[in-house]
PDB file of C-alpha atoms and ligand atoms in Angstrom:
ATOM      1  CA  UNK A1246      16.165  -7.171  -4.188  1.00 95.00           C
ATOM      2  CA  UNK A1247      13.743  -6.013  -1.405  1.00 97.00           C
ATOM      3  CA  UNK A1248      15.015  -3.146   1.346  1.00 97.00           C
ATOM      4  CA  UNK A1249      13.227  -1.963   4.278  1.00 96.00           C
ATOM      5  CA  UNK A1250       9.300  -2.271   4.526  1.00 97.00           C
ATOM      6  CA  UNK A1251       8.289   1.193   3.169  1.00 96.00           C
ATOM      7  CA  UNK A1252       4.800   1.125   4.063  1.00 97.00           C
ATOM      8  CA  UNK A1253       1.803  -1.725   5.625  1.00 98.00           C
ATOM      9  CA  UNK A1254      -1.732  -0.891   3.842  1.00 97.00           C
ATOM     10  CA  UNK A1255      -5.165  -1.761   6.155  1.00 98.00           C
ATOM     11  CA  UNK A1256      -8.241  -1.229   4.424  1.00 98.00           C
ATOM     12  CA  UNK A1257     -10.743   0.466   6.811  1.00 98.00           C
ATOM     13  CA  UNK A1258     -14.524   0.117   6.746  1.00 97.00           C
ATOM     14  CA  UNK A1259     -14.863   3.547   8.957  1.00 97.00           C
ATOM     15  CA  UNK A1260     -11.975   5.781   8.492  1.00 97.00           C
ATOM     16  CA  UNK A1261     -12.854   8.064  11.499  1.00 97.00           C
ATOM     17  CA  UNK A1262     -12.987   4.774  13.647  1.00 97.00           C
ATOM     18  CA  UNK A1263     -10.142   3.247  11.982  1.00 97.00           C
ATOM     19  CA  UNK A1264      -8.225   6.726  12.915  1.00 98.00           C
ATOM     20  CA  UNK A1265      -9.520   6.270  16.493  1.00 98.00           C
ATOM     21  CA  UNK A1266      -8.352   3.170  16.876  1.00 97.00           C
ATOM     22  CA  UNK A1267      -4.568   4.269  16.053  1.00 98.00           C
ATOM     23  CA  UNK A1268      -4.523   7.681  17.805  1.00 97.00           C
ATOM     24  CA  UNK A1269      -6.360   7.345  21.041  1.00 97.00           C
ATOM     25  CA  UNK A1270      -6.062   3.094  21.854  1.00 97.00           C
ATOM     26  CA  UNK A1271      -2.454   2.723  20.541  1.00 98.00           C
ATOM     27  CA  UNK A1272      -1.345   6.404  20.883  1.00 98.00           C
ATOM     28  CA  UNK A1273       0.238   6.456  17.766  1.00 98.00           C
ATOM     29  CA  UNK A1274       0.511  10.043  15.651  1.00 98.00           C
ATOM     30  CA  UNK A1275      -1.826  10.326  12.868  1.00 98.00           C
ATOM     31  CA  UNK A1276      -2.429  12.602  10.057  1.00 97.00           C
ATOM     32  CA  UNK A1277      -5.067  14.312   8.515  1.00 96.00           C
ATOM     33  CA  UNK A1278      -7.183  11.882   5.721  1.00 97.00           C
ATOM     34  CA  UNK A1279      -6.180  12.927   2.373  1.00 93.00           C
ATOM     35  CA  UNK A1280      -8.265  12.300  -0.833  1.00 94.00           C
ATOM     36  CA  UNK A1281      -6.655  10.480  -3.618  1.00 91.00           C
ATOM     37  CA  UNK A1282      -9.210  10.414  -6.227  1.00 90.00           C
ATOM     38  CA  UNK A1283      -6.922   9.312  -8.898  1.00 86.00           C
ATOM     39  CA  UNK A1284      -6.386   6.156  -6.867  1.00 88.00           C
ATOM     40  CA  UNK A1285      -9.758   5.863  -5.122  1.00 92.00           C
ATOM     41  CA  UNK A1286      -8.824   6.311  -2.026  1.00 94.00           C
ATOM     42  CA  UNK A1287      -8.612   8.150   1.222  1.00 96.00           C
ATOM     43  CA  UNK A1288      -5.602   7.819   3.091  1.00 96.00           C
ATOM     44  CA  UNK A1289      -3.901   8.719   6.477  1.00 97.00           C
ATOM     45  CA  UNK A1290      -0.756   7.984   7.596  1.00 96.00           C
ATOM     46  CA  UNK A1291      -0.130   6.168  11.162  1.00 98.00           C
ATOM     47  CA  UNK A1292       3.508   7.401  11.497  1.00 96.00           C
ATOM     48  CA  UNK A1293       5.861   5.057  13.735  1.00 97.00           C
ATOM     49  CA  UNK A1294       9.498   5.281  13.947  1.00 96.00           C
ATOM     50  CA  UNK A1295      10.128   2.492  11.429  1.00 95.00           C
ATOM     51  CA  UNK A1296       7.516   2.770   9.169  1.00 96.00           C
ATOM     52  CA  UNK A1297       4.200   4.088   7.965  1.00 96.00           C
ATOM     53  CA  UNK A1298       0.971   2.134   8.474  1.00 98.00           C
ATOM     54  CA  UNK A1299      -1.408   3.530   6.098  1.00 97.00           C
ATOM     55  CA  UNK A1300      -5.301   3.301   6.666  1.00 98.00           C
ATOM     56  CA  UNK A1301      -6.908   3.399   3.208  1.00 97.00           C
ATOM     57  CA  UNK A1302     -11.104   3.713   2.581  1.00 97.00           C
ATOM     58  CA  UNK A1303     -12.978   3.797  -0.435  1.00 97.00           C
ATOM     59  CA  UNK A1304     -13.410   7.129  -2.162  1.00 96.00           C
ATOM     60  CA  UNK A1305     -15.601   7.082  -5.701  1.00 90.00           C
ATOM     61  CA  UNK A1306     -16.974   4.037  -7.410  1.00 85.00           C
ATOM     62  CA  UNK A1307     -14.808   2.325  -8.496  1.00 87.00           C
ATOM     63  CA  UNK A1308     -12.293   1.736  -5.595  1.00 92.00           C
ATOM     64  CA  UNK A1309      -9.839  -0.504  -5.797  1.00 88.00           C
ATOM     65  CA  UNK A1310     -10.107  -1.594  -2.376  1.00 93.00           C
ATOM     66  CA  UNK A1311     -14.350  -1.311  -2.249  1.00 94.00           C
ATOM     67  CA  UNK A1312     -13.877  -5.192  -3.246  1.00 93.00           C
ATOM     68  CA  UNK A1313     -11.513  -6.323  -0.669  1.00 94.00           C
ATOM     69  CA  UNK A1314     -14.031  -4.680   1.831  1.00 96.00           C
ATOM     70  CA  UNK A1315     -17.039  -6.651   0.606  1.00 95.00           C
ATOM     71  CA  UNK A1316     -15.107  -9.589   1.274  1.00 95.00           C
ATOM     72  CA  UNK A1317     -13.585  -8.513   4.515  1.00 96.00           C
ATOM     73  CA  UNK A1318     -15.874  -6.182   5.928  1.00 97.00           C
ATOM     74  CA  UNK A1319     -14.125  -5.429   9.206  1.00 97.00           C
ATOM     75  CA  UNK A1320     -11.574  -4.395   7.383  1.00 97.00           C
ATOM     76  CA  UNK A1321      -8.029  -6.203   6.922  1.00 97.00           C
ATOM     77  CA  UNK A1322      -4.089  -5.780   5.285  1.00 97.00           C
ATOM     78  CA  UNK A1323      -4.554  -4.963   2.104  1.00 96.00           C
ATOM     79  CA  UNK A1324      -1.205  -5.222   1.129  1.00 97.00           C
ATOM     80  CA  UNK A1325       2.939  -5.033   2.340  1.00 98.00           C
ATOM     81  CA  UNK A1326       5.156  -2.479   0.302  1.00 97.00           C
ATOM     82  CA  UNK A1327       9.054  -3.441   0.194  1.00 98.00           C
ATOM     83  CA  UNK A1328      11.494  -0.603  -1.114  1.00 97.00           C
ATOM     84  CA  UNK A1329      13.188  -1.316  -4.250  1.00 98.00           C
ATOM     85  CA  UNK A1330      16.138   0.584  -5.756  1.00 97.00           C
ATOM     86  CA  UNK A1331      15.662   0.139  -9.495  1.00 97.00           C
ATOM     87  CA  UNK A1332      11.832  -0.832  -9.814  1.00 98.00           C
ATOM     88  CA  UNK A1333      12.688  -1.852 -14.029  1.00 97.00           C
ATOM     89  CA  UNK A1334      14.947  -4.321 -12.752  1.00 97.00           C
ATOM     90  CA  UNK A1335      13.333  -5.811 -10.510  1.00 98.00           C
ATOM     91  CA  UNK A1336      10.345  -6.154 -12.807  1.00 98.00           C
ATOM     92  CA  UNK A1337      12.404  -8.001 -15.402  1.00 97.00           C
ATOM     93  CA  UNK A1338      14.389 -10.193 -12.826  1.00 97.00           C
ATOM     94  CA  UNK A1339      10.642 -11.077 -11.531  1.00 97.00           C
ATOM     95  CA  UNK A1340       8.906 -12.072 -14.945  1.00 97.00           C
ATOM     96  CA  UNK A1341      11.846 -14.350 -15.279  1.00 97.00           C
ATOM     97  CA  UNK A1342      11.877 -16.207 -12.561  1.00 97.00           C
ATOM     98  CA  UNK A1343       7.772 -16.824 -13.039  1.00 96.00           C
ATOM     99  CA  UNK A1344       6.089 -14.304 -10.343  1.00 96.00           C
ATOM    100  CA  UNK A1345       3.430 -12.531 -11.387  1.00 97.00           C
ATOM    101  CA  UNK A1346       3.423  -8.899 -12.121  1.00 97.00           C
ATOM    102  CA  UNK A1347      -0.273  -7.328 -12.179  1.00 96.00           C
ATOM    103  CA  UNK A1348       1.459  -4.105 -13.626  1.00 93.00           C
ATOM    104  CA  UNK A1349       4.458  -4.823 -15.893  1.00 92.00           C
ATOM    105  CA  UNK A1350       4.831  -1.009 -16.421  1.00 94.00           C
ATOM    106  CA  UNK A1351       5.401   0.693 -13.313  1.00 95.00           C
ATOM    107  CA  UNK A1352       2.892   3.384 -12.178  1.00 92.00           C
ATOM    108  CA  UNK A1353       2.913   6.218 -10.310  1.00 90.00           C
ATOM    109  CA  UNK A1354       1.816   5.637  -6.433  1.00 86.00           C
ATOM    110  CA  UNK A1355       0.356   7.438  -3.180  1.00 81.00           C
ATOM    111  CA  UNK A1356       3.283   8.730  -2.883  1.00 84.00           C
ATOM    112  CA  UNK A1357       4.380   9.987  -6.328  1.00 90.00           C
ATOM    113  CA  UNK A1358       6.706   7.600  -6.859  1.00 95.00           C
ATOM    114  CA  UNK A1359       6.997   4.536  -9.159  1.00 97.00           C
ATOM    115  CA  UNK A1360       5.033   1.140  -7.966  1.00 96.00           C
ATOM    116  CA  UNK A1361       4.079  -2.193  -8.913  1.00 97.00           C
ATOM    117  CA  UNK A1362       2.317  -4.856  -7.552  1.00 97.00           C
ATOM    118  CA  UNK A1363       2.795  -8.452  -7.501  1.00 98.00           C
ATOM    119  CA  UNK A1364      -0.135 -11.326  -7.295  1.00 97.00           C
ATOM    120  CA  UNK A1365      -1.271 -12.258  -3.543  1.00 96.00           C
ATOM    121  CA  UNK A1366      -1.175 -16.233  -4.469  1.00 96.00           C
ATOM    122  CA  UNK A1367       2.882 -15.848  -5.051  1.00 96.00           C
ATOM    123  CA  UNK A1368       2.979 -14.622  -2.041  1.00 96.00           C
ATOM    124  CA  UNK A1369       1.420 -16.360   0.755  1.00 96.00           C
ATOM    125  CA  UNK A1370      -1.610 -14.752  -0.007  1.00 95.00           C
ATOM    126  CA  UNK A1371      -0.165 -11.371   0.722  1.00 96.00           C
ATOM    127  CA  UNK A1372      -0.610  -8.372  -1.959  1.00 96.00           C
ATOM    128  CA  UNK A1373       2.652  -7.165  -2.487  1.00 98.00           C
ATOM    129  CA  UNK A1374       3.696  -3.642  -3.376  1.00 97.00           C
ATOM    130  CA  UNK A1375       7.086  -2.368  -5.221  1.00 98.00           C
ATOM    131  CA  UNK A1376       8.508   0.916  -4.366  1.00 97.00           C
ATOM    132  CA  UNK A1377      11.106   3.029  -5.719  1.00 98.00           C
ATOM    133  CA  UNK A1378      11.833   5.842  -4.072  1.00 95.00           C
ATOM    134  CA  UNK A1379      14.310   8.991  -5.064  1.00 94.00           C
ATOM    135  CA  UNK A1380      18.104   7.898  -5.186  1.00 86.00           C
ATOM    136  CA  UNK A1381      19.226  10.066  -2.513  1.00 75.00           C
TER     137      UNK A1381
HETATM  138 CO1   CO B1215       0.698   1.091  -0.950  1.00 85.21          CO
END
């Protein structure tokens, strides 16, 4: 069901620091933070030649990730996100086989496309995200 890992979320108490971190100790190429309000977030990419690591803070209120910081306020992985081809489908083939889906209907992620996630204590304790990106 699962393809390649399309993305590793770390939730950041400091972006700037967090940033740091990435770009000048591990010498890895970083972009600009970008503002997703609609998903309470700031984000910036950490771009390696596999995959993305993806430093997310808080932005707003009600952040989705402003609890996961109170509990782990160094920061921490917020969550794994496996490629999927047909997101529906996986969904149904999940629900059936007794893993819990925290969003039955898939929503539209960070990166435009559809995403779901599945609950942490199915999974080792790890958050886990769905993607489906464009059929190329
Ligand atoms: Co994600």
């Amino acid at each position: 069901m699962i393809g390649r890992v399309n993305h590793i979320a770390i939730a950041v108490p400091d972006l700037q620091k967090g940033i740091a971190k990435y770009r000048e100790l591990l010498g890895a190429h970083v972009t600009e933070p970008h503002d997703l309000p609609e998903h309470g977030v700031t984000t910036v990419f950490v771009k390696l030649p596999n995959t993305v690591v993806e430093l997310v803070h808080p932005l707003g209120d009600k952040s989705p990730i402003a609890g996961f910081l109170a509990k782990n306020p160094d920061g921490g992985m917020h969550h794994i996100c496996y490629d999927v081809e047909d997101i529906k489908a996986a969904v149904d083939e999940l629900v059936a086989k007794g893993a819990r889906v925290l969003n039955r209907e898939p929503k539209i992620g960070a990166h435009g496309n559809p995403v779901v996630f599945l609950h942490p204590k199915d999974f080792n304790g790890v958050l886990v995200e769905l993607e489906q990106p464009p059929k190329k």
